[in-house]
CSV table of C-alpha atoms in Angstrom, one decimal:
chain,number,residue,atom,x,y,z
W,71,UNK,CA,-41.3,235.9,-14.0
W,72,UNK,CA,-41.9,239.6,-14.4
W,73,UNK,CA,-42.6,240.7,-18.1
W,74,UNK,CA,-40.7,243.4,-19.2
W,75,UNK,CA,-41.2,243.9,-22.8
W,76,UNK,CA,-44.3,242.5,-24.4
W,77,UNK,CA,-45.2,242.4,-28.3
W,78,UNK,CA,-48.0,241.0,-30.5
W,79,UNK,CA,-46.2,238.1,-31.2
W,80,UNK,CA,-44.1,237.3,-28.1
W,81,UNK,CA,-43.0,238.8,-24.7
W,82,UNK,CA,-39.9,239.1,-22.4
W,83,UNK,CA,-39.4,238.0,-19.2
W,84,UNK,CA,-36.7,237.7,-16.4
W,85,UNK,CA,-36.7,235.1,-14.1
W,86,UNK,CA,-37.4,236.7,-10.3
W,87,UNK,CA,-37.8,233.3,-8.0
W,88,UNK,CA,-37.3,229.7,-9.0
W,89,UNK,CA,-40.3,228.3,-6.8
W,90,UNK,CA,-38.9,224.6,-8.4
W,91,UNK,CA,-35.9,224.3,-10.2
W,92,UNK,CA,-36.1,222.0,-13.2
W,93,UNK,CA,-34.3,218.7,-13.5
W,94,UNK,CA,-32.8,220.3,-16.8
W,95,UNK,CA,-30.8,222.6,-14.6
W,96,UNK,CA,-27.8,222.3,-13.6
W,97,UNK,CA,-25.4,224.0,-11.3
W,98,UNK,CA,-23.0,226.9,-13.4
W,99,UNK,CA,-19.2,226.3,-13.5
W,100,UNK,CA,-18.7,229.6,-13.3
W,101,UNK,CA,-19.5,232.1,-10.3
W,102,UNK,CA,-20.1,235.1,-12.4
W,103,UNK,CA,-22.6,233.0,-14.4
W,104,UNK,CA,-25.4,235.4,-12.9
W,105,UNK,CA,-23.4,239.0,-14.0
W,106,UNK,CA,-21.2,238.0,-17.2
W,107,UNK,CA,-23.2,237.8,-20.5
W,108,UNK,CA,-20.3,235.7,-22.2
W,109,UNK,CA,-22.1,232.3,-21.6
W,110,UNK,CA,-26.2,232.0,-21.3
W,111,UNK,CA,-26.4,228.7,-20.2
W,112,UNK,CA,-24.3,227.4,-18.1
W,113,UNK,CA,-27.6,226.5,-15.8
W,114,UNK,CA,-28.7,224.2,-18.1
W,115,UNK,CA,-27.8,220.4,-18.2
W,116,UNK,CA,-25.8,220.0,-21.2
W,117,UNK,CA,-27.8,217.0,-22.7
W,118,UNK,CA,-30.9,219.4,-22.5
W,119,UNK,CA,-28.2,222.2,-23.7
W,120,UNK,CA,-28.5,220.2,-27.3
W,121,UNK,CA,-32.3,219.7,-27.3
W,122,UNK,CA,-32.9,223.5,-26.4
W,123,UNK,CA,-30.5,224.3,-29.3
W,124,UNK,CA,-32.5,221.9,-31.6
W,125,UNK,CA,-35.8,223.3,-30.7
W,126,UNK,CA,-34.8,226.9,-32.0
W,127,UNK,CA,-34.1,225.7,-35.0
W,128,UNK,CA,-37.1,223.7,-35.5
W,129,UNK,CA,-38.8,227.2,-34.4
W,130,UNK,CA,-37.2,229.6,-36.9
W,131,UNK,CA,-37.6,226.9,-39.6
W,132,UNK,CA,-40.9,227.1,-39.0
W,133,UNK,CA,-42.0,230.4,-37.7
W,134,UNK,CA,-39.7,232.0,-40.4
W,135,UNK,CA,-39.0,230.3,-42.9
W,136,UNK,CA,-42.5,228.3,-43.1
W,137,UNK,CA,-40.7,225.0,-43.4
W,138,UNK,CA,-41.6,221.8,-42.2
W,139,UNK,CA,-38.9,220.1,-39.4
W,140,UNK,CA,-38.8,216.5,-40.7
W,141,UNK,CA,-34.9,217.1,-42.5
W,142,UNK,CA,-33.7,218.6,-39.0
W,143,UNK,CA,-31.6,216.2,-37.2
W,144,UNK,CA,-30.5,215.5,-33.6
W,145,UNK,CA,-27.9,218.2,-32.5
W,146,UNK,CA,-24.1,216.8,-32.3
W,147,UNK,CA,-22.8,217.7,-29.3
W,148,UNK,CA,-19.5,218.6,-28.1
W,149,UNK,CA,-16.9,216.1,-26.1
W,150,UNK,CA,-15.1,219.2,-24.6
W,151,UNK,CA,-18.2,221.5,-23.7
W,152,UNK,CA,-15.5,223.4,-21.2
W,153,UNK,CA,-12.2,225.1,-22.4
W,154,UNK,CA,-12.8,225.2,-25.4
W,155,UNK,CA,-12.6,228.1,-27.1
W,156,UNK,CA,-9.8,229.2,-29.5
W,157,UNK,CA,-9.9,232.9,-29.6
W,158,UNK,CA,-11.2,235.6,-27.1
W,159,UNK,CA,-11.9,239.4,-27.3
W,160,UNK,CA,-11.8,241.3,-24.0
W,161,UNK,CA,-12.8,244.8,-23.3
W,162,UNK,CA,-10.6,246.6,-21.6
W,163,UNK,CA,-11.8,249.6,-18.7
W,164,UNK,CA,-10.0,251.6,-16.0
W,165,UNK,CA,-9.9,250.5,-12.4
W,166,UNK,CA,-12.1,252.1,-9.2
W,167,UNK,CA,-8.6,254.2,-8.7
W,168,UNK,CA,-7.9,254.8,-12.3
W,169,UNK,CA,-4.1,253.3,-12.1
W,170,UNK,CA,-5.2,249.7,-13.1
W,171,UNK,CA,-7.1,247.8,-15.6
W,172,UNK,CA,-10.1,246.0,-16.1
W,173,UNK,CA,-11.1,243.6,-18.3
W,174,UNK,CA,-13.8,240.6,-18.9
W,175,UNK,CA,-17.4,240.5,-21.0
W,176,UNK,CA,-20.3,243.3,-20.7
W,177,UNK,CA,-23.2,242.2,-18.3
W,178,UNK,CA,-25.7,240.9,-20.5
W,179,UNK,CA,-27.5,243.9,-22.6
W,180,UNK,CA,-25.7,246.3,-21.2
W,181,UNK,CA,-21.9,248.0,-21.2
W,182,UNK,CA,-21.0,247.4,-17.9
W,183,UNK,CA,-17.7,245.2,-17.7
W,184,UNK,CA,-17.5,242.2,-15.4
W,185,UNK,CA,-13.7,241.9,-14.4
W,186,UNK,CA,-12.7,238.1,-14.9
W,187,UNK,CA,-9.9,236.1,-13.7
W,188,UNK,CA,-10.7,233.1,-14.8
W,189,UNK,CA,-13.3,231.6,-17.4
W,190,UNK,CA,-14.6,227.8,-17.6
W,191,UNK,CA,-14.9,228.2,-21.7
W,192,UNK,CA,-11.3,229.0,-22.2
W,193,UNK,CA,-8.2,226.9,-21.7
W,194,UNK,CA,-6.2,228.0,-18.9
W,195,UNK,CA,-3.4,229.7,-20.7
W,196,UNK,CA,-5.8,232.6,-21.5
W,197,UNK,CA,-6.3,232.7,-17.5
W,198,UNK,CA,-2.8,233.3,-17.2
W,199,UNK,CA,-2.3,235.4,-20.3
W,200,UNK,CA,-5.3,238.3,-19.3
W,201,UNK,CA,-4.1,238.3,-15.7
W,202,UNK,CA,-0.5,239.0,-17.6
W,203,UNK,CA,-1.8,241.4,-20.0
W,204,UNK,CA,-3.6,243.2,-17.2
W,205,UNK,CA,-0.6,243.5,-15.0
W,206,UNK,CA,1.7,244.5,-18.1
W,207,UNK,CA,-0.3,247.5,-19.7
W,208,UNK,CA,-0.7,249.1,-15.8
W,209,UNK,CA,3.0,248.7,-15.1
W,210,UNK,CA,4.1,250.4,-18.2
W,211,UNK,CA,1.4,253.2,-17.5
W,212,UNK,CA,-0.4,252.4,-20.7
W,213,UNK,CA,-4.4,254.1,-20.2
W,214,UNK,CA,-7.8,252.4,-21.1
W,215,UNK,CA,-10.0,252.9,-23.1
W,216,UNK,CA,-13.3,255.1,-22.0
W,217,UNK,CA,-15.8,254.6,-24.6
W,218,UNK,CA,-18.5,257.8,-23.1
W,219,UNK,CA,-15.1,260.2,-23.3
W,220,UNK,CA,-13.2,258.5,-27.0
W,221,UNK,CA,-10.1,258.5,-24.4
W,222,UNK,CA,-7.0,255.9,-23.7
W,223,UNK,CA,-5.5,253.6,-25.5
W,224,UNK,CA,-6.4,250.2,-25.1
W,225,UNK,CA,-9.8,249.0,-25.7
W,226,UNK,CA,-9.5,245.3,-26.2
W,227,UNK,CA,-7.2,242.3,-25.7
W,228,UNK,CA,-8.1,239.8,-28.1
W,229,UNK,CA,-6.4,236.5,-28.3
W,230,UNK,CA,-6.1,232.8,-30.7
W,231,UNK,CA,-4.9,229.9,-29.1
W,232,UNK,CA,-3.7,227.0,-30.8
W,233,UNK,CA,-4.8,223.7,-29.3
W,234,UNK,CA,-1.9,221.9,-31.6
W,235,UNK,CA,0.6,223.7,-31.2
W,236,UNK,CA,-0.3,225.3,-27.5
W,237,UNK,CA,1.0,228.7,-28.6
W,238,UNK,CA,-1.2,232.1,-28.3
W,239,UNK,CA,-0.9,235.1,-30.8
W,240,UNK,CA,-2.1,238.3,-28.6
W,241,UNK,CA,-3.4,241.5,-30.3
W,242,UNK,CA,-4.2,244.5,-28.6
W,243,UNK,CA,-6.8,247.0,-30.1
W,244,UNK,CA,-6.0,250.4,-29.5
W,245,UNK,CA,-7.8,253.9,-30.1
W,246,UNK,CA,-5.2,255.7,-32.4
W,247,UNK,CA,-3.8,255.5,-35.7
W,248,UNK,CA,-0.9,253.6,-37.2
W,249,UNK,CA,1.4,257.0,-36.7
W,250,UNK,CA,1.2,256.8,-33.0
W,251,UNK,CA,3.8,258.5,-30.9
W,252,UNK,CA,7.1,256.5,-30.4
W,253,UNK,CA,6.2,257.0,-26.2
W,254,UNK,CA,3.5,255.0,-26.6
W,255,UNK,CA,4.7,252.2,-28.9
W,256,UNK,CA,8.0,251.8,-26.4
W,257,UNK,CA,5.4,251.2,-24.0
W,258,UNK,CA,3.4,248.6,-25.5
W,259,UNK,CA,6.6,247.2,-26.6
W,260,UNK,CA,7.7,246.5,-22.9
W,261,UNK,CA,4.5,245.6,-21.7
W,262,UNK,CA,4.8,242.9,-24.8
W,263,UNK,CA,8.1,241.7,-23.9
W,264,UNK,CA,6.8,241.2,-20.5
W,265,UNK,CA,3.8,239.2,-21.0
W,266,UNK,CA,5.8,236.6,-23.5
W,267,UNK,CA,8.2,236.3,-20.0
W,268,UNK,CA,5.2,235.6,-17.8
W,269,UNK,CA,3.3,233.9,-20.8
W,270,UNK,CA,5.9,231.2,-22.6
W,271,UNK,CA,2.9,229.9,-25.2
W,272,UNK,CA,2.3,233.7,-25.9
W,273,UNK,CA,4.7,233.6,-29.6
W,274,UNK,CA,3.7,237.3,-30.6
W,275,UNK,CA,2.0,240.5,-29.8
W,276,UNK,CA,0.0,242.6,-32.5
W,277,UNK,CA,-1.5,245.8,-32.4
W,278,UNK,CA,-4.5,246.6,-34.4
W,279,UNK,CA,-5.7,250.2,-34.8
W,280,UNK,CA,-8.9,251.4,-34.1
W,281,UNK,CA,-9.6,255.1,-33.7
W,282,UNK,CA,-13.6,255.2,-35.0
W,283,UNK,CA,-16.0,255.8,-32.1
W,284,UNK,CA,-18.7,252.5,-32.1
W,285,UNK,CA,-18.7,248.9,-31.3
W,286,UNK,CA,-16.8,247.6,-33.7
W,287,UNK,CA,-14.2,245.8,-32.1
W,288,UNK,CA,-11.3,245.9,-34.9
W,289,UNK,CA,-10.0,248.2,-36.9
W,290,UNK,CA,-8.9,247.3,-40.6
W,291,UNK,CA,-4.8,248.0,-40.0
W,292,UNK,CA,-2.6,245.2,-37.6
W,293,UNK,CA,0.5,245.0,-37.4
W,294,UNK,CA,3.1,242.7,-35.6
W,295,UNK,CA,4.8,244.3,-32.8
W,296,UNK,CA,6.4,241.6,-31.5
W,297,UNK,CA,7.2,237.8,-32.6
W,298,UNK,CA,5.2,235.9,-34.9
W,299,UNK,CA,2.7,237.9,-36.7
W,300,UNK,CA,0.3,234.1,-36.4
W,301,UNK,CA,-0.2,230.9,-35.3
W,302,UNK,CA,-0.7,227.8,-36.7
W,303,UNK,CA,-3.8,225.6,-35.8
W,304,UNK,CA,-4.3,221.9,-37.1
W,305,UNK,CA,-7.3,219.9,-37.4
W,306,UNK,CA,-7.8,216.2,-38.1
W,307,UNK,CA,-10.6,214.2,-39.8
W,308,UNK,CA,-12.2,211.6,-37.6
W,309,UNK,CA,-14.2,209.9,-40.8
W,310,UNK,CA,-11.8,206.6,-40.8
W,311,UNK,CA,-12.9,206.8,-44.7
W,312,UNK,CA,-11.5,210.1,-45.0
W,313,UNK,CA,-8.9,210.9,-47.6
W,314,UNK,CA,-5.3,210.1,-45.8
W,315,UNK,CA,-4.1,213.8,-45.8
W,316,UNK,CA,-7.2,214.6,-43.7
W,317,UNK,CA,-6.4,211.9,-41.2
W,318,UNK,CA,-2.7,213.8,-40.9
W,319,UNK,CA,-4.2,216.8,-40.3
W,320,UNK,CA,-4.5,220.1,-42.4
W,321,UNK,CA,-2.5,222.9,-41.2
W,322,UNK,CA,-4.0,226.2,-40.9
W,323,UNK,CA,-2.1,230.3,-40.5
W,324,UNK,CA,-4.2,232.6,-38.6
W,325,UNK,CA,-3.4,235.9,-37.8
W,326,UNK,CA,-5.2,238.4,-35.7
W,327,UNK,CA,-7.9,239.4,-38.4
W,328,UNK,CA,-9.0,236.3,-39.7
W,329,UNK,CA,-12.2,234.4,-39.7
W,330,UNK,CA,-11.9,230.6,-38.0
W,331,UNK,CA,-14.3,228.8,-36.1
W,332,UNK,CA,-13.7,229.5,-32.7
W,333,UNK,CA,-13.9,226.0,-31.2
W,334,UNK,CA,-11.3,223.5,-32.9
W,335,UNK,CA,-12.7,220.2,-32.0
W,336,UNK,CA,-16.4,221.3,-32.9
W,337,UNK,CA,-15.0,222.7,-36.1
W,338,UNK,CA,-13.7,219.0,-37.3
W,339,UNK,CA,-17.2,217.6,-36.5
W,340,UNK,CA,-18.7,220.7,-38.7
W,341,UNK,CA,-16.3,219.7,-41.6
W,342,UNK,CA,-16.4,216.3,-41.5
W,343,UNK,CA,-20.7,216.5,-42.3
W,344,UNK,CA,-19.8,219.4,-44.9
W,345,UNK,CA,-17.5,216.7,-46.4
W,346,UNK,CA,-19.8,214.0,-46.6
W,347,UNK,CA,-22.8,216.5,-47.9
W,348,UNK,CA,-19.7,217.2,-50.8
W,349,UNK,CA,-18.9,213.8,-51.2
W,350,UNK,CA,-21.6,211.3,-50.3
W,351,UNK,CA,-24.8,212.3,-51.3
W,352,UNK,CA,-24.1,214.6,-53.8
W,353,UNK,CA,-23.4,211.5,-56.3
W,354,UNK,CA,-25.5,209.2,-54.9
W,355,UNK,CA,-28.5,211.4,-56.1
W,356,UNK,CA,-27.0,212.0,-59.0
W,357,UNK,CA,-26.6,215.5,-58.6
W,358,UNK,CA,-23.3,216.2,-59.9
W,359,UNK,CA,-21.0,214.5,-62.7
W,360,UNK,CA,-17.4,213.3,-61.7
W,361,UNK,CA,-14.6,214.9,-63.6
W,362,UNK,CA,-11.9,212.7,-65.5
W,363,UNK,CA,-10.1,211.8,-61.9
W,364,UNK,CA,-13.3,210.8,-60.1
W,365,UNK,CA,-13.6,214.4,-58.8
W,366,UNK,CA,-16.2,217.2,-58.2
W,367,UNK,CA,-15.5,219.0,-61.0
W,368,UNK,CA,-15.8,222.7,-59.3
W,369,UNK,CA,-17.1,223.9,-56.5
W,370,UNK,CA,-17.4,227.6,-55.2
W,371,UNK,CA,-16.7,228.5,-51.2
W,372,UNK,CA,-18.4,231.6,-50.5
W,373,UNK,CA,-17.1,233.6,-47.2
W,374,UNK,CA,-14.3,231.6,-47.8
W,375,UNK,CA,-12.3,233.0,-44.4
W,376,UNK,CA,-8.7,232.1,-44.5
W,377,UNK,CA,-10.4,228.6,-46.4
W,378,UNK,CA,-10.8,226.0,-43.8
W,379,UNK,CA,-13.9,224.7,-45.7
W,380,UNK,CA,-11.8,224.4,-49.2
W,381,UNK,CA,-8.9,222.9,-48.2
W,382,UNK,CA,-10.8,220.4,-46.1
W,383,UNK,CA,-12.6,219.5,-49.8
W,384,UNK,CA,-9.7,219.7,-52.1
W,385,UNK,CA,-9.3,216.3,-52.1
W,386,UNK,CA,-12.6,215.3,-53.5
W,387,UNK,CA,-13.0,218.6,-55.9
W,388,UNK,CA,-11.1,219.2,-59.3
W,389,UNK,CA,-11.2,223.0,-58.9
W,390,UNK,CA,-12.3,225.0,-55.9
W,391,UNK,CA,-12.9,229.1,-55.8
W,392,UNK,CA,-12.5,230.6,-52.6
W,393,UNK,CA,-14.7,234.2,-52.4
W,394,UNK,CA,-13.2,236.2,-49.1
W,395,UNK,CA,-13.7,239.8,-48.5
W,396,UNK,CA,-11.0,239.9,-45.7
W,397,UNK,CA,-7.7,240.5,-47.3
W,398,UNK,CA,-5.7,239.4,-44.7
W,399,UNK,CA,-7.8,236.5,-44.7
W,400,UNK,CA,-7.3,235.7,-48.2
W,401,UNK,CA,-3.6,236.4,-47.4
W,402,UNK,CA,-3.6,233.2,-44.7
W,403,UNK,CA,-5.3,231.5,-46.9
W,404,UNK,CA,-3.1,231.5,-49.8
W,405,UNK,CA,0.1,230.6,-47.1
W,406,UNK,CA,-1.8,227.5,-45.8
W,407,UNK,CA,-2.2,226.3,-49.5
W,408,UNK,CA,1.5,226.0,-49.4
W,409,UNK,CA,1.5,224.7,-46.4
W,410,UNK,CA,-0.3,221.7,-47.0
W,411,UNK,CA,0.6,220.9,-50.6
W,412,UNK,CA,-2.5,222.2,-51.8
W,413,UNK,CA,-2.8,223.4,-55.5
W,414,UNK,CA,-6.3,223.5,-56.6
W,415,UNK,CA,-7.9,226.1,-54.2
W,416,UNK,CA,-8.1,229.7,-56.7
W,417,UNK,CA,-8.8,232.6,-54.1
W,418,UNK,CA,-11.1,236.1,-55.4
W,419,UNK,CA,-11.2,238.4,-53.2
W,420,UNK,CA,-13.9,240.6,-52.6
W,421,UNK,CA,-17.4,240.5,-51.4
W,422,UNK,CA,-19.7,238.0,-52.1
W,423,UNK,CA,-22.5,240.0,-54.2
W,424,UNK,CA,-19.9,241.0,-56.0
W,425,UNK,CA,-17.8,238.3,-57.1
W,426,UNK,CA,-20.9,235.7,-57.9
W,427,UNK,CA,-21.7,238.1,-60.8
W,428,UNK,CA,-18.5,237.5,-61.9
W,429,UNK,CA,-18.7,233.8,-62.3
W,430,UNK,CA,-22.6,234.7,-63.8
W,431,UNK,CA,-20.6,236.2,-66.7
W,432,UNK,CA,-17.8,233.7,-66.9
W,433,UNK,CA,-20.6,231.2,-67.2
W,434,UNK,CA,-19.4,228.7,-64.9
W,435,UNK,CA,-21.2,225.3,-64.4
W,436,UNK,CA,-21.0,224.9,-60.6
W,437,UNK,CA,-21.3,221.7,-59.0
W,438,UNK,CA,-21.4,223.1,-55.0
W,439,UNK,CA,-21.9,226.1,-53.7
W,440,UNK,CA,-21.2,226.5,-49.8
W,441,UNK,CA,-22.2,229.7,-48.1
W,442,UNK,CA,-21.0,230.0,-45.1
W,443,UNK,CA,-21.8,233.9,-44.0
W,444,UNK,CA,-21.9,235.6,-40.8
W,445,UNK,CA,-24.5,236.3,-38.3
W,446,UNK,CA,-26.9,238.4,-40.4
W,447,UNK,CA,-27.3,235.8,-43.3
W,448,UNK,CA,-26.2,235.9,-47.2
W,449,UNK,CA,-27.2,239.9,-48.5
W,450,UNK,CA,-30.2,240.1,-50.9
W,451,UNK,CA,-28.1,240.7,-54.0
W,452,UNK,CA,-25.7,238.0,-53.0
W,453,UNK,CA,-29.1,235.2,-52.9
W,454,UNK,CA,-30.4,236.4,-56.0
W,455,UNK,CA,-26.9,236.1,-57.8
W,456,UNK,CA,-26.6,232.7,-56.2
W,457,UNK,CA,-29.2,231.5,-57.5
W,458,UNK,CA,-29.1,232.8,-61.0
W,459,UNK,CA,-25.5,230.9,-60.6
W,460,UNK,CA,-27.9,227.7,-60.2
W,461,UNK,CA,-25.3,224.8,-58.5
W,462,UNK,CA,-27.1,221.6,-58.3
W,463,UNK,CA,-26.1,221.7,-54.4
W,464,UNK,CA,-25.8,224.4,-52.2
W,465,UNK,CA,-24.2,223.9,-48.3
W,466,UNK,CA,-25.2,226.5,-46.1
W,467,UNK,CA,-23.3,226.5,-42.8
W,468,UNK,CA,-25.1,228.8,-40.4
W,469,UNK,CA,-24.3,230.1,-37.1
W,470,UNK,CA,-27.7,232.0,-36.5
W,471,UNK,CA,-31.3,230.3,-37.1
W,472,UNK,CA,-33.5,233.4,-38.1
W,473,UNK,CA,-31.6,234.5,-41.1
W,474,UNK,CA,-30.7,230.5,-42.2
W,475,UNK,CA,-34.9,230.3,-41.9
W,476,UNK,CA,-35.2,233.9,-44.1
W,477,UNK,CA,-32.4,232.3,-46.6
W,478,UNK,CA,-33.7,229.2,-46.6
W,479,UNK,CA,-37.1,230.3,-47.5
W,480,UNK,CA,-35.8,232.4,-50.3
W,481,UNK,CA,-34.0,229.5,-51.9
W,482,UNK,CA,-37.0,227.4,-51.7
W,483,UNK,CA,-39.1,229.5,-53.4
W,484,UNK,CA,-36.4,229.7,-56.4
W,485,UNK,CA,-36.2,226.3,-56.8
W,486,UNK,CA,-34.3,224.1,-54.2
W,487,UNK,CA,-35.5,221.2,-52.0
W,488,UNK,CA,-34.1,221.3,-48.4
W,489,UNK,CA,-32.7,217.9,-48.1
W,490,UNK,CA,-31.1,218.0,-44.5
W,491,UNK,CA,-30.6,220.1,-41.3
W,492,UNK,CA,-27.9,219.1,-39.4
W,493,UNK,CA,-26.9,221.3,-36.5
W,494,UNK,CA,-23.8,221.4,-34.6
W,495,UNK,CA,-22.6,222.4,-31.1
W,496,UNK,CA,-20.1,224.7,-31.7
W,497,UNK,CA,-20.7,227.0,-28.8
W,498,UNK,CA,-21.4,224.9,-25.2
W,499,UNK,CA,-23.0,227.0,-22.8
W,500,UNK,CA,-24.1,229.6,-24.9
W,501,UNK,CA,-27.7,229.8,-26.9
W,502,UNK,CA,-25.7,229.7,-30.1
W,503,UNK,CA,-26.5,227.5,-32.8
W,504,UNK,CA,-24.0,226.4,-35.7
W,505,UNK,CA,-25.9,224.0,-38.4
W,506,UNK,CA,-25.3,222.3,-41.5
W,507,UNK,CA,-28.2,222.7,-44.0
W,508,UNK,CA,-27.9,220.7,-47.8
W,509,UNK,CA,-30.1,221.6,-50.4
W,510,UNK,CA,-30.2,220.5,-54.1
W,511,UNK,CA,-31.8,222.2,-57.4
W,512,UNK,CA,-35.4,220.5,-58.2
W,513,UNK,CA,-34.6,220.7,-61.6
């Protein structure tokens, strides 16, 4: 190992020989394991993929958040830990001769594309669909995107997939504002028309404008270009105790800006342990009182997305409030109320530190708090407001270890108990780790 970046507290390494491999490794799916930074461990056996994934947390618990490990349990793992994913995001660059495109994941730490054909985490419609896509933007002499210059058009091909209903909503990011020159929308208009022909589960193509130099990968305006402007994914409960309409399956409307777990089957497994942390334990410990109907009487879903988390619980709550700072999120979410028959789910939008004061000065008696934020963790305002709002439970649903350690540690010292850690594999092959963490209010 050569040491390349070395610190008080830890160092760096790359690996230069393997003078013994490890009976943890295993060989990679994929042959641009070594280049493409989209998965990191693909070398690893997936068995010790879940161990290795439980061990970080146990880590950050501990190293950040100064908490003992004894409430972490075993990691679930994944029956499907290939093809799996639901939604991709592809940067786009210009061929060695400048006529064609290019498009895959960066090297790892670095900007430098690696041109994929085919990837052993997606299902094999978005195989077809980028080769497709490639082939369609070059023959209707549509440019790339050149991030050192601010010049061309297309700088990402993002994609959902449906597993239920096996149809694929496309959305192409492109470096220019809504008023774009008719020229150029005719073009991605043909090039749209003929990646549906080559691509039957392909049901519609957005665009999404983003003209800001950076490396944020959408823009706040989409619109549908052609086709359906979403998709509809649906999930069923495998708790044989779970309530009927659960069993059926809920129905969910995604369209190209909003939040949902990007592995379907992991994402069941992920709601079915935030359901029985809502509905099993919660009473048993006396935490909460039932309403009239046997009910939670209200619980608050913070990052709220397009409200996967609240429709999965509207069956056991009385009254749910869905915070979401995405509009068109909040948008999906309201549709796939009506979709599934679902009543007692009251969307706010806006950001989480500001909408928890809100319910501070409505003086709500919350029952369950879930916080489900993204990578960098609940803001400092938002933790203080949440626990001024003082739910007897709180479910925090993590996808990143360090800042559920910080929060976690915040919470503790205000007053809650860290009852259970349960993490999740939501992302095979890939150091990423999704958990489930359930605390409740000492007094």
């Amino acid at each position: 190992i050569e040491l390349f970046d070395v610190r008080k507290d830890f160092a760096r390494g790359k690996v230069l020989r393997i003078v013994q491999p490890s009976l943890q490794r295993a060989q990679p799916p994929c042959k641009l394991f070594k280049v493409c930074g989209g998965c990191q461990w693909q070398h690893i056996a997936y068995e010790n993929q879940l161990a290795a994934k439980n061990d970080l947390l146990r880590q950050a618990l501990k190293h950040i958040g100064g908490l003992d490990s004894d409430k972490l349990q075993g990691t679930i793992g994944n029956s499907q830990p290939l093809f799996y994913r639901n939604k991709v995001q592809f940067p786009v660059a210009r061929s060695g001769d400048g006529r064609g495109f290019l498009a895959g994941y960066y090297k790892e730490g670095s900007h430098e594309l690696v041109n994929i054909k085919h990837c052993p985490v997606q299902p094999e419609p978005f195989d077809r669909l980028l080769s497709a896509v490639k082939e369609a933007l070059s023959a209707n002499s549509l440019s790339a995107y050149d991030e050192s210059t601010h010049q061309g058009l297309v700088r990402h091909i993002n994609a959902r997939f449906s597993f239920a209903c096996q149809q694929i909503l496309l959305t192409l990011v492109v470096n220019s504002r809504p008023d774009m020159p008719v020229r150029e929308i005719e073009a991605l208009e043909a090039a749209a028309a003929e990646v549906m022909r080559l691509v039957p589960e392909v049901v519609g193509v957005c665009l999404n404008f983003n003209w800001q130099r950076g490396n944020r990968i959408m823009g706040q305006t989409t619109r549908c270009l052609v086709g359906a402007a979403h998709i509809v994914e649906i999930l069923k409960s495998k708790f044989p105790d779970a309530p009927l309409h659960l069993r059926q399956g809920i129905s969910f409307q995604l369209s190209a800006n909003s939040f949902f777990q990007v592995n379907s089957g992991a994402a069941v497994i992920l709601l079915d342990e935030v359901l029985s942390a809502v509905s099993g334990t919660l009473t048993a410990r006396g935490c909460g009182v039932l309403s009239q109907h046997g009910k939670i009487p209200l619980l608050v879903d913070a990052y709220a997305g397009v409200g996967t988390m609240a429709l999965w619980l509207s069956g056991i709550v009385e009254r749910i409030i869905a915070v979401e700072a995405e509009p068109a999120a909040v948008c999906d979410g309201k549709v796939n109320m009506e979709l599934n028959g679902i009543a007692n789910i009251e969307f706010r939008h806006g950001k989480v530190e500001n909408v928890i004061p809100q319910l501070l000065a409505e003086e709500l008696l919350v029952d369950v708090l879930i916080l489900d934020p993204p990578r960098k963790g609940v803001e400092s305002a938002a933790l203080a407001s949440v626990v001024q709002l003082g739910a007897r439970r709180i479910i925090y649903v993590s996808c990143n270890p360090a800042t559920l350690a910080r929060d976690l540690k915040f919470l503790v010292d205000k007053g809650y108990q860290v009852m259970k850690v349960q993490p999740v594999d939501m992302f095979p092959q890939t150091h990423h780790v999704e958990s489930v963490t359930i605390l409740d209010r000492l007094s």
